[in-house]
CSV table of C-alpha atoms and ligand atoms in Angstrom, one decimal:
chain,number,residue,atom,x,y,z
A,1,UNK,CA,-61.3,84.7,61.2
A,2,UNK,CA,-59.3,84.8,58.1
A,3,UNK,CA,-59.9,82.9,55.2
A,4,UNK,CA,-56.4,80.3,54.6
A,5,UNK,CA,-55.6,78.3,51.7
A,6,UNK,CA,-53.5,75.3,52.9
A,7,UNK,CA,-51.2,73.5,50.0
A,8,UNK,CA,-50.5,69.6,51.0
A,9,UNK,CA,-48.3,67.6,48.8
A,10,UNK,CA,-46.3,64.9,48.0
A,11,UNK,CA,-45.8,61.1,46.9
A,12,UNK,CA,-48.2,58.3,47.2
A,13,UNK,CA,-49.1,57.2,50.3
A,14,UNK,CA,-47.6,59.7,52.5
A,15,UNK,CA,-50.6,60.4,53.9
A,16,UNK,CA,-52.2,63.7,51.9
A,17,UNK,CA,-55.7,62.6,51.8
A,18,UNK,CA,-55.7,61.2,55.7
A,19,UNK,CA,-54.1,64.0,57.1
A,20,UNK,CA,-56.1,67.4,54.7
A,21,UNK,CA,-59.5,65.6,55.1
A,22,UNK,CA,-58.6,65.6,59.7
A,23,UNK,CA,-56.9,69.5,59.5
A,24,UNK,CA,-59.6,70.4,57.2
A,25,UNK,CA,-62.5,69.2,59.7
A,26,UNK,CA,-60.7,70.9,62.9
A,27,UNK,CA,-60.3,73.7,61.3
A,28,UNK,CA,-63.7,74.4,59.7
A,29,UNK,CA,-61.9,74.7,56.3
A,30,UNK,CA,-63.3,73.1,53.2
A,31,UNK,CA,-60.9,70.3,51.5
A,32,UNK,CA,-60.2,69.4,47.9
A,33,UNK,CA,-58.9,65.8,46.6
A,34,UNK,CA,-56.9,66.7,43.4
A,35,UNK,CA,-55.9,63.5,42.8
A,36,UNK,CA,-59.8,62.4,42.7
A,37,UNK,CA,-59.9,64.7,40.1
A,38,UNK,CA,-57.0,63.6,37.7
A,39,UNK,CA,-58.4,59.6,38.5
A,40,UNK,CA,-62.1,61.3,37.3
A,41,UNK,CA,-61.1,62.2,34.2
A,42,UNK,CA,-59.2,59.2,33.5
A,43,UNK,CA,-62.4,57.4,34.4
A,44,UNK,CA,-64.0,59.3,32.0
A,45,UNK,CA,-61.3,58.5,29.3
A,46,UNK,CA,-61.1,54.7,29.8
A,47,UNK,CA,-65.3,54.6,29.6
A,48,UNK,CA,-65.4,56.4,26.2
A,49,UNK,CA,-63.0,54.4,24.7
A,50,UNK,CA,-60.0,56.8,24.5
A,51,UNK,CA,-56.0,55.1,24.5
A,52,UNK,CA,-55.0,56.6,27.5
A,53,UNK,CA,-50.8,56.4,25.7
A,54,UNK,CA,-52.6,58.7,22.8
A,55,UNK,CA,-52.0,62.4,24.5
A,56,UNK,CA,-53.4,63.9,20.7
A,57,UNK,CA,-56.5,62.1,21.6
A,58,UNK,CA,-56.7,62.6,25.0
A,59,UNK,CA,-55.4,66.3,25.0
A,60,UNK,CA,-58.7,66.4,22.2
A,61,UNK,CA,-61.2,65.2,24.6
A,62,UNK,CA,-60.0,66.8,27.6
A,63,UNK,CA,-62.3,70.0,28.0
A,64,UNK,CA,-65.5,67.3,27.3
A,65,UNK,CA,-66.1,65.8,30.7
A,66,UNK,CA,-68.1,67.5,33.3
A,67,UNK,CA,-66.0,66.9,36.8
A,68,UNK,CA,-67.7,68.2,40.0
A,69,UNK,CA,-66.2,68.3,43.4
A,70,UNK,CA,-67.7,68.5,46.8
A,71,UNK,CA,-65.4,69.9,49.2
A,72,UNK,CA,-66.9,68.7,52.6
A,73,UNK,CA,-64.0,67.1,54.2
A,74,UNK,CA,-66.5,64.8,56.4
A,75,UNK,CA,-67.7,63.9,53.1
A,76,UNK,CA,-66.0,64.5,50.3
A,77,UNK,CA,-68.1,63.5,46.3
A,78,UNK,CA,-66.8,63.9,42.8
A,79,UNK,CA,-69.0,63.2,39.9
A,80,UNK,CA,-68.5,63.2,36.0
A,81,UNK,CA,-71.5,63.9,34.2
A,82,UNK,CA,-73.8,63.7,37.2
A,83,UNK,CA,-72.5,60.3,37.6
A,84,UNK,CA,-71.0,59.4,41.3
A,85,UNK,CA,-67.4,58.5,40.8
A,86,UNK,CA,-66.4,57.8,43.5
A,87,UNK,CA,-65.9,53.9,43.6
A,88,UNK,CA,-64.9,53.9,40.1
A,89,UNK,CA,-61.9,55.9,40.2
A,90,UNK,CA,-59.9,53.9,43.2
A,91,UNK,CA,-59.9,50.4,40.9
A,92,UNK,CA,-56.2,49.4,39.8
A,93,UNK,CA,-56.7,50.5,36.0
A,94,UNK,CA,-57.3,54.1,37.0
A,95,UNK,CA,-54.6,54.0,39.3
A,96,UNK,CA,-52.5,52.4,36.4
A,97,UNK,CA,-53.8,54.7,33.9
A,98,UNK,CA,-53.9,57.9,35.6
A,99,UNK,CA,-50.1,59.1,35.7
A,100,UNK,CA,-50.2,58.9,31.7
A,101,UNK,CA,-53.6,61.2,31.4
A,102,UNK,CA,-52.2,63.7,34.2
A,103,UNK,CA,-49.0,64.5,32.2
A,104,UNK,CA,-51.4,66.0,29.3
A,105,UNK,CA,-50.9,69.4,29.3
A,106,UNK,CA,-54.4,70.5,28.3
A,107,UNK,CA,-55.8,67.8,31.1
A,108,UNK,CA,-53.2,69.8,33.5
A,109,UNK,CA,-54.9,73.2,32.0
A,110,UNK,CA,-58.2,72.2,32.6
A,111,UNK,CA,-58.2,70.6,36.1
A,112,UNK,CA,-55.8,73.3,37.4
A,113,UNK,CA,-58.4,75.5,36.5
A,114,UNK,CA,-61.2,74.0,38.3
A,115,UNK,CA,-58.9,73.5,41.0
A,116,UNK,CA,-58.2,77.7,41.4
A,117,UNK,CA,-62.4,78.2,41.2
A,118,UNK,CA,-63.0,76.0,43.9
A,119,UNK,CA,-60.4,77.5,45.6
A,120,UNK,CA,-61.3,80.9,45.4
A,121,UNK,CA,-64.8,80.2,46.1
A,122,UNK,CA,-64.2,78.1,49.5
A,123,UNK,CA,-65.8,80.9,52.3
A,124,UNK,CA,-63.3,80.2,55.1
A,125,UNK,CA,-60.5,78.7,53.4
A,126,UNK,CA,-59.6,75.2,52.2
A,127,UNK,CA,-56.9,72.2,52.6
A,128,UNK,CA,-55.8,71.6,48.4
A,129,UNK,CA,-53.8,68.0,48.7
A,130,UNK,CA,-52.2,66.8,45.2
A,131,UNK,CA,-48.5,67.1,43.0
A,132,UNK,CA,-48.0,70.7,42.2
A,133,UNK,CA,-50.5,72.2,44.1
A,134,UNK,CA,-47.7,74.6,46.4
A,135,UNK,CA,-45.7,75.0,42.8
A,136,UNK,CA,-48.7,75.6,40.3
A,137,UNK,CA,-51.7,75.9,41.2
A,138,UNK,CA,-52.3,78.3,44.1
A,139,UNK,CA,-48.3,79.5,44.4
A,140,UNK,CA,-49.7,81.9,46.8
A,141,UNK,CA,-51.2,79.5,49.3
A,142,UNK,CA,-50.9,81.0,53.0
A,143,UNK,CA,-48.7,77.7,53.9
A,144,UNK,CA,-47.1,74.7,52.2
A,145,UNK,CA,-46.5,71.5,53.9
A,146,UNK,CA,-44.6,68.5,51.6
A,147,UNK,CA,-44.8,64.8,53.2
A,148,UNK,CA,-42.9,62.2,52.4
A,149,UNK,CA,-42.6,58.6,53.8
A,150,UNK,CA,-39.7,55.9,53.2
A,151,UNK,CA,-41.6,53.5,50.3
A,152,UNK,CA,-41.5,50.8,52.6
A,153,UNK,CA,-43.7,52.4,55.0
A,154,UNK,CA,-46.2,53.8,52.3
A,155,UNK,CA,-45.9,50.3,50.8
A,156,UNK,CA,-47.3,48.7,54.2
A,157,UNK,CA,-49.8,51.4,54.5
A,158,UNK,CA,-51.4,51.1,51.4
A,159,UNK,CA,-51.1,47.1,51.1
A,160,UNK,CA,-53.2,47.5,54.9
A,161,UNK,CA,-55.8,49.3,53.1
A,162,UNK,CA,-55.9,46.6,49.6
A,163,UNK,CA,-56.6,43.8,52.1
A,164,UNK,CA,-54.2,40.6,50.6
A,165,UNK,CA,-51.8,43.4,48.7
A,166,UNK,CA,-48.3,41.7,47.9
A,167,UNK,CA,-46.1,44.7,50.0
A,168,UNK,CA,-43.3,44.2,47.2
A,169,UNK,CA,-45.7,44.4,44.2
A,170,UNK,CA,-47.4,47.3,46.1
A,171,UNK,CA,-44.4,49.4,46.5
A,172,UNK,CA,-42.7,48.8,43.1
A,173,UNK,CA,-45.9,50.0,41.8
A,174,UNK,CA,-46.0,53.1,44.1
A,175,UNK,CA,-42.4,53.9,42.7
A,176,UNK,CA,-43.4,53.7,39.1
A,177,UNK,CA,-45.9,56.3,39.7
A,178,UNK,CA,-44.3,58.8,41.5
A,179,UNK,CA,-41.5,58.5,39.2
A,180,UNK,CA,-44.3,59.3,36.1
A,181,UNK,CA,-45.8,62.1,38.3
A,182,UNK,CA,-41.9,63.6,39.4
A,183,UNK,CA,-40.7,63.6,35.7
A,184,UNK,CA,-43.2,64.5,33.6
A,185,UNK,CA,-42.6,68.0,31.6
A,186,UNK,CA,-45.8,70.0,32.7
A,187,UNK,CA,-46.0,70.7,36.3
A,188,UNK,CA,-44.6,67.7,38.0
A,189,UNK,CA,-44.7,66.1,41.7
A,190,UNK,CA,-42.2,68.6,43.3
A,191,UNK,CA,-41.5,70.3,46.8
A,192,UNK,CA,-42.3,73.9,46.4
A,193,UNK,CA,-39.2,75.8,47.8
A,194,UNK,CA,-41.3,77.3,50.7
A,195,UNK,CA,-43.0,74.2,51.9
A,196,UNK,CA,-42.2,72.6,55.0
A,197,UNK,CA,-41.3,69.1,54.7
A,198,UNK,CA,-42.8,66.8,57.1
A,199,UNK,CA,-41.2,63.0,57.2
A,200,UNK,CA,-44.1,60.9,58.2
A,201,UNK,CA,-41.8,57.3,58.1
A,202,UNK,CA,-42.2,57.4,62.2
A,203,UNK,CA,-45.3,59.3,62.8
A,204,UNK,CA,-48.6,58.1,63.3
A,205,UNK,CA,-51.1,59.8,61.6
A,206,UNK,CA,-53.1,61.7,64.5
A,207,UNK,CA,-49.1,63.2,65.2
A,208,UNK,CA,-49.0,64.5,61.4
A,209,UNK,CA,-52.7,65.8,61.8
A,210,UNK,CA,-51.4,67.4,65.6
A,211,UNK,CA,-48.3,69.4,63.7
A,212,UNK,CA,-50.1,70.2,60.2
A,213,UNK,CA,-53.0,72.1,62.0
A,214,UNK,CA,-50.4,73.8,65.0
A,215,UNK,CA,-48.1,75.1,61.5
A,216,UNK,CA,-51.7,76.5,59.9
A,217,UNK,CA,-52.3,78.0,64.3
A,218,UNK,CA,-48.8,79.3,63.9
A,219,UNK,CA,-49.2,80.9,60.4
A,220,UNK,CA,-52.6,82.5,61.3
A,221,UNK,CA,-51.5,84.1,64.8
A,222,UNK,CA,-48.8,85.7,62.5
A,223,UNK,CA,-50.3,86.9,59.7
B,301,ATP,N1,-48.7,58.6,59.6
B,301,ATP,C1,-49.3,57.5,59.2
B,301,ATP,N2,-49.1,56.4,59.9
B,301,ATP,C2,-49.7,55.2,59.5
B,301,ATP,N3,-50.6,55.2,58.5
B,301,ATP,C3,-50.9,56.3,57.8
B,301,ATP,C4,-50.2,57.5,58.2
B,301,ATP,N4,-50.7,58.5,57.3
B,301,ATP,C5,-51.6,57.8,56.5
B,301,ATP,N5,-51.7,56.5,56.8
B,301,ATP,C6,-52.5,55.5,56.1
B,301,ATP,O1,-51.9,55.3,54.9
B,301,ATP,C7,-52.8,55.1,53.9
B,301,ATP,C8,-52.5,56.0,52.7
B,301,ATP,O2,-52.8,57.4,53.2
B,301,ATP,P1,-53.5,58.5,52.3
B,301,ATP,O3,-54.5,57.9,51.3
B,301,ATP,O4,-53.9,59.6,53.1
B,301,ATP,O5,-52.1,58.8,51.4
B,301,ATP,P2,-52.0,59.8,50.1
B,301,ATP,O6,-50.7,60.5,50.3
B,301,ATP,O7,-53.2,60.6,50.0
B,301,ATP,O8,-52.0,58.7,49.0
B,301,ATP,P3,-52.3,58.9,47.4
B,301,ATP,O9,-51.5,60.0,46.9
B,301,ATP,O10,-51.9,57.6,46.8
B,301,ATP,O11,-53.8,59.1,47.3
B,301,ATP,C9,-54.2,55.2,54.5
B,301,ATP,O12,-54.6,53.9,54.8
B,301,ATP,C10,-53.9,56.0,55.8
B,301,ATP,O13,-54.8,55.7,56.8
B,302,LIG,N1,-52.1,67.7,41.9
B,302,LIG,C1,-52.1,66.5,41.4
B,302,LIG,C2,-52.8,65.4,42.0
B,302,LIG,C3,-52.8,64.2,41.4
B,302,LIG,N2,-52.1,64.0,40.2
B,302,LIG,C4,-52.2,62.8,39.4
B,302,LIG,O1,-53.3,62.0,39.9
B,302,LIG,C5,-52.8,60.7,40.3
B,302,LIG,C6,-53.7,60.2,41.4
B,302,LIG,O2,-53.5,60.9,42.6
B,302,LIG,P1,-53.8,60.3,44.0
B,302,LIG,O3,-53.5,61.3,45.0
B,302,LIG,O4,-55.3,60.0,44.0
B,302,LIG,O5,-53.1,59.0,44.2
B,302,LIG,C7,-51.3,60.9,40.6
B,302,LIG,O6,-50.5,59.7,40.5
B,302,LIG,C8,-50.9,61.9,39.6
B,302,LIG,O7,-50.7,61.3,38.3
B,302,LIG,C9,-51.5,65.1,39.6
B,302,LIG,O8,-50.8,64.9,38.6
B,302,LIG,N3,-51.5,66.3,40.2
Protein backbone atom coordinates (compact mmCIF):
# COMPACT_ATOMS: atom_id res chain seq x y z
CA UNK A 1 0.00 0.00 0.00
CA UNK A 2 1.05 3.50 -0.36
CA UNK A 3 2.83 5.47 2.01
CA UNK A 4 0.29 8.79 3.26
CA UNK A 5 1.16 11.64 5.21
CA UNK A 6 -1.91 12.82 7.12
CA UNK A 7 -1.86 16.70 8.44
CA UNK A 8 -4.28 17.24 11.62
CA UNK A 9 -4.68 20.60 13.03
CA UNK A 10 -6.25 23.03 14.97
CA UNK A 11 -7.02 24.71 18.46
CA UNK A 12 -6.66 23.36 21.88
CA UNK A 13 -8.66 20.79 22.79
CA UNK A 14 -10.39 19.91 19.65
CA UNK A 15 -9.25 16.69 19.90
CA UNK A 16 -5.81 16.39 17.58
CA UNK A 17 -3.94 14.20 19.87
CA UNK A 18 -7.17 11.68 20.64
CA UNK A 19 -8.27 11.43 17.35
CA UNK A 20 -4.20 11.12 15.18
CA UNK A 21 -2.98 8.68 17.98
CA UNK A 22 -6.76 6.17 17.07
CA UNK A 23 -6.45 6.92 12.92
CA UNK A 24 -2.86 6.35 13.27
CA UNK A 25 -3.19 2.78 15.08
CA UNK A 26 -6.07 1.57 12.42
CA UNK A 27 -4.20 2.51 9.90
CA UNK A 28 -0.84 1.09 10.62
CA UNK A 29 0.64 4.66 10.17
CA UNK A 30 3.18 6.06 12.49
CA UNK A 31 2.01 9.36 14.50
CA UNK A 32 3.82 12.52 15.59
CA UNK A 33 2.83 14.98 18.61
CA UNK A 34 4.18 18.36 17.52
CA UNK A 35 2.98 20.04 20.26
CA UNK A 36 5.08 17.52 22.60
CA UNK A 37 7.75 18.80 20.79
CA UNK A 38 7.27 22.75 21.09
CA UNK A 39 6.37 21.88 25.23
CA UNK A 40 9.95 19.80 25.05
CA UNK A 41 11.92 22.48 24.35
CA UNK A 42 10.29 24.80 26.52
CA UNK A 43 10.99 22.28 29.20
CA UNK A 44 14.32 22.47 28.26
CA UNK A 45 14.37 26.35 28.41
CA UNK A 46 12.61 26.79 31.87
CA UNK A 47 15.33 23.93 33.39
CA UNK A 48 18.36 25.91 32.17
CA UNK A 49 17.31 28.96 33.44
CA UNK A 50 16.42 30.79 30.12
CA UNK A 51 13.39 33.96 30.37
CA UNK A 52 11.09 32.32 28.20
CA UNK A 53 9.73 36.55 27.22
CA UNK A 54 13.63 36.95 26.02
CA UNK A 55 13.29 35.59 22.18
CA UNK A 56 17.34 36.93 21.77
CA UNK A 57 17.99 34.41 24.37
CA UNK A 58 15.85 31.86 23.60
CA UNK A 59 16.31 32.15 19.72
CA UNK A 60 20.33 31.74 21.07
CA UNK A 61 19.74 28.50 22.73
CA UNK A 62 17.44 27.02 20.43
CA UNK A 63 19.60 24.60 18.24
CA UNK A 64 21.15 23.27 21.94
CA UNK A 65 18.66 20.82 23.13
CA UNK A 66 18.56 17.21 21.92
CA UNK A 67 14.64 16.46 21.29
CA UNK A 68 13.72 12.85 20.29
CA UNK A 69 10.43 11.59 19.23
CA UNK A 70 8.98 8.10 19.08
CA UNK A 71 6.28 7.87 16.72
CA UNK A 72 4.37 4.65 17.92
CA UNK A 73 0.92 5.84 18.23
CA UNK A 74 0.21 2.98 20.92
CA UNK A 75 2.97 4.60 22.64
CA UNK A 76 4.14 7.56 21.82
CA UNK A 77 7.91 9.01 23.97
CA UNK A 78 9.84 12.26 23.65
CA UNK A 79 13.03 12.81 25.34
CA UNK A 80 15.52 15.84 25.66
CA UNK A 81 18.87 14.89 26.25
CA UNK A 82 18.03 11.24 26.91
CA UNK A 83 15.87 12.41 29.53
CA UNK A 84 11.97 11.11 29.41
CA UNK A 85 9.84 14.18 29.11
CA UNK A 86 7.04 13.06 29.08
CA UNK A 87 5.42 14.05 32.50
CA UNK A 88 7.32 17.17 32.61
CA UNK A 89 6.06 18.86 29.70
CA UNK A 90 1.99 18.63 30.50
CA UNK A 91 2.51 20.75 33.99
CA UNK A 92 0.65 24.25 33.80
CA UNK A 93 4.09 26.36 33.46
CA UNK A 94 4.84 24.61 30.18
CA UNK A 95 1.57 25.00 29.08
CA UNK A 96 1.79 28.67 30.20
CA UNK A 97 5.17 29.10 28.83
CA UNK A 98 5.05 27.40 25.61
CA UNK A 99 2.98 29.78 23.18
CA UNK A 100 5.87 32.43 23.89
CA UNK A 101 8.92 29.92 23.02
CA UNK A 102 6.84 28.57 19.83
CA UNK A 103 6.58 32.08 18.25
CA UNK A 104 10.64 32.02 18.03
CA UNK A 105 11.41 31.84 14.65
CA UNK A 106 14.69 29.88 14.96
CA UNK A 107 12.72 27.41 17.62
CA UNK A 108 9.98 27.28 14.60
CA UNK A 109 13.19 26.56 12.21
CA UNK A 110 14.48 24.00 14.18
CA UNK A 111 11.43 21.81 15.19
CA UNK A 112 9.90 22.18 11.77
CA UNK A 113 12.88 20.58 10.65
CA UNK A 114 12.85 17.62 12.86
CA UNK A 115 9.33 17.42 12.13
CA UNK A 116 9.98 17.02 7.95
CA UNK A 117 12.88 14.08 8.93
CA UNK A 118 10.61 12.16 10.91
CA UNK A 119 8.23 12.59 8.34
CA UNK A 120 10.08 11.54 5.56
CA UNK A 121 11.51 8.73 7.32
CA UNK A 122 8.00 7.13 8.66
CA UNK A 123 7.91 3.63 6.24
CA UNK A 124 4.09 3.54 5.71
CA UNK A 125 3.18 6.93 6.29
CA UNK A 126 2.27 9.03 9.43
CA UNK A 127 -0.63 11.09 11.29
CA UNK A 128 1.49 14.85 11.93
CA UNK A 129 -1.13 16.69 14.59
CA UNK A 130 0.04 20.40 15.55
CA UNK A 131 -0.60 24.53 14.25
CA UNK A 132 0.79 24.84 10.86
CA UNK A 133 1.48 21.49 10.09
CA UNK A 134 -1.08 21.51 6.66
CA UNK A 135 0.41 25.34 6.02
CA UNK A 136 4.16 24.81 6.82
CA UNK A 137 5.54 22.07 7.41
CA UNK A 138 4.57 19.17 5.07
CA UNK A 139 2.31 21.64 2.47
CA UNK A 140 2.24 18.55 0.51
CA UNK A 141 0.61 16.17 2.92
CA UNK A 142 -1.74 13.67 0.87
CA UNK A 143 -4.81 15.14 3.18
CA UNK A 144 -5.58 17.87 5.61
CA UNK A 145 -8.22 17.68 8.09
CA UNK A 146 -8.69 21.15 10.59
CA UNK A 147 -10.90 20.53 13.87
CA UNK A 148 -12.42 22.83 15.73
CA UNK A 149 -14.74 22.75 18.83
CA UNK A 150 -16.99 25.64 20.40
CA UNK A 151 -14.53 26.71 23.68
CA UNK A 152 -17.17 25.65 25.85
CA UNK A 153 -16.99 22.15 24.81
CA UNK A 154 -13.04 22.02 24.68
CA UNK A 155 -13.27 23.92 28.08
CA UNK A 156 -15.33 20.83 29.56
CA UNK A 157 -13.15 18.34 27.94
CA UNK A 158 -10.05 19.41 29.12
CA UNK A 159 -11.31 20.52 32.75
CA UNK A 160 -12.60 16.39 32.68
CA UNK A 161 -9.13 15.38 32.10
CA UNK A 162 -7.43 18.21 35.03
CA UNK A 163 -9.69 16.48 37.59
CA UNK A 164 -11.15 19.72 39.90
CA UNK A 165 -10.34 22.27 36.78
CA UNK A 166 -12.51 25.58 37.22
CA UNK A 167 -14.38 25.20 33.38
CA UNK A 168 -14.29 29.20 33.31
CA UNK A 169 -10.62 29.52 34.25
CA UNK A 170 -9.93 26.49 31.91
CA UNK A 171 -11.43 28.05 28.89
CA UNK A 172 -10.16 31.64 29.27
CA UNK A 173 -6.90 30.06 29.45
CA UNK A 174 -7.49 27.95 26.34
CA UNK A 175 -8.42 31.26 24.49
CA UNK A 176 -5.29 33.09 25.48
CA UNK A 177 -3.35 30.43 23.85
CA UNK A 178 -4.79 29.92 20.73
CA UNK A 179 -4.99 33.55 20.39
CA UNK A 180 -0.85 33.56 20.99
CA UNK A 181 -0.49 30.50 18.62
CA UNK A 182 -3.28 32.25 15.71
CA UNK A 183 -1.34 35.65 15.73
CA UNK A 184 2.04 35.14 16.09
CA UNK A 185 4.26 36.40 12.83
CA UNK A 186 6.05 33.03 11.95
CA UNK A 187 3.79 30.26 10.97
CA UNK A 188 0.72 30.62 12.98
CA UNK A 189 -2.34 28.30 14.07
CA UNK A 190 -4.21 28.53 10.71
CA UNK A 191 -6.61 26.37 8.40
CA UNK A 192 -4.67 25.44 5.34
CA UNK A 193 -6.96 26.35 2.40
CA UNK A 194 -7.23 22.61 1.31
CA UNK A 195 -8.09 21.14 4.69
CA UNK A 196 -11.36 19.82 5.49
CA UNK A 197 -12.81 21.27 8.49
CA UNK A 198 -14.32 18.99 10.86
CA UNK A 199 -16.60 20.57 13.78
CA UNK A 200 -16.20 18.21 16.60
CA UNK A 201 -18.70 20.56 19.21
CA UNK A 202 -21.40 17.47 18.74
CA UNK A 203 -19.32 14.51 17.99
CA UNK A 204 -17.99 12.05 20.12
CA UNK A 205 -14.70 11.19 19.62
CA UNK A 206 -14.86 7.41 18.23
CA UNK A 207 -17.36 9.56 15.31
CA UNK A 208 -14.31 11.95 14.56
CA UNK A 209 -11.92 8.88 14.56
CA UNK A 210 -14.87 6.93 12.21
CA UNK A 211 -14.81 10.11 9.50
CA UNK A 212 -10.91 11.07 9.84
CA UNK A 213 -9.82 7.48 8.82
CA UNK A 214 -12.96 6.94 5.99
CA UNK A 215 -11.50 10.75 4.43
CA UNK A 216 -7.65 9.10 4.50
CA UNK A 217 -9.95 5.42 2.80
CA UNK A 218 -11.38 7.92 0.44
CA UNK A 219 -8.12 9.78 -0.51
CA UNK A 220 -6.20 6.45 -0.93
CA UNK A 221 -8.86 4.59 -3.21
CA UNK A 222 -8.31 7.75 -5.32
CA UNK A 223 -4.97 8.43 -5.62
N1 LIG B 1 -15.13 14.47 20.13
C1 LIG B 1 -14.83 14.43 21.43
N2 LIG B 1 -15.80 14.34 22.34
C2 LIG B 1 -15.53 14.32 23.68
N3 LIG B 1 -14.28 14.40 24.19
C3 LIG B 1 -13.28 14.47 23.32
C4 LIG B 1 -13.49 14.51 21.90
N4 LIG B 1 -12.28 14.61 21.30
C5 LIG B 1 -11.36 14.64 22.29
N5 LIG B 1 -11.97 14.56 23.50
C6 LIG B 1 -11.30 14.63 24.80
O1 LIG B 1 -10.89 15.99 24.95
C7 LIG B 1 -9.64 16.06 25.61
C8 LIG B 1 -8.68 16.87 24.74
O2 LIG B 1 -8.40 16.10 23.57
P1 LIG B 1 -6.98 16.13 22.87
O3 LIG B 1 -5.88 16.15 23.89
O4 LIG B 1 -6.97 15.04 21.87
O5 LIG B 1 -7.06 17.56 22.17
P2 LIG B 1 -5.93 18.37 21.41
O6 LIG B 1 -6.58 19.09 20.30
O7 LIG B 1 -4.80 17.46 21.05
O8 LIG B 1 -5.46 19.39 22.53
P3 LIG B 1 -4.09 20.21 22.67
O9 LIG B 1 -3.87 20.94 21.40
O10 LIG B 1 -4.34 21.15 23.81
O11 LIG B 1 -3.01 19.21 22.97
C9 LIG B 1 -9.21 14.62 25.87
O12 LIG B 1 -9.57 14.30 27.19
C10 LIG B 1 -10.03 13.81 24.89
O13 LIG B 1 -10.30 12.51 25.36
N1 LIG C 1 2.61 22.61 15.11
C1 LIG C 1 2.59 23.19 16.34
C2 LIG C 1 2.23 22.49 17.48
C3 LIG C 1 2.25 23.13 18.68
N2 LIG C 1 2.65 24.41 18.76
C4 LIG C 1 2.81 25.10 20.05
O1 LIG C 1 2.89 24.17 21.09
C5 LIG C 1 1.87 24.42 22.06
C6 LIG C 1 1.47 23.14 22.73
O2 LIG C 1 0.73 22.35 21.83
P1 LIG C 1 -0.26 21.19 22.35
O3 LIG C 1 -0.86 20.62 21.10
O4 LIG C 1 0.57 20.21 23.10
O5 LIG C 1 -1.25 21.83 23.25
C7 LIG C 1 0.81 25.21 21.31
O6 LIG C 1 0.03 26.02 22.16
C8 LIG C 1 1.67 26.05 20.37
O7 LIG C 1 2.21 27.17 21.02
C9 LIG C 1 2.96 25.10 17.63
O8 LIG C 1 3.31 26.30 17.68
N3 LIG C 1 2.94 24.48 16.43
Amino acid sequence: MESVIVAIDGPSGTGKSSTSKAVAAKLGLSYLDTGAQYRAITWWMISNGIDVQDAVAVADAAGKPVIVSGTDPARPTITVDGVDAAGPIRTEEVTSKVSAVSAVPEVRERITELQRSIAADAPLGIVVEGRDIGTTVLPDADLKIFLTASPEARAARRSGELKGADVVTTQQALIKRDAADSSRKTSPLAKADDAVEVDTTELTLEQVIECVVTLVEEKRATA
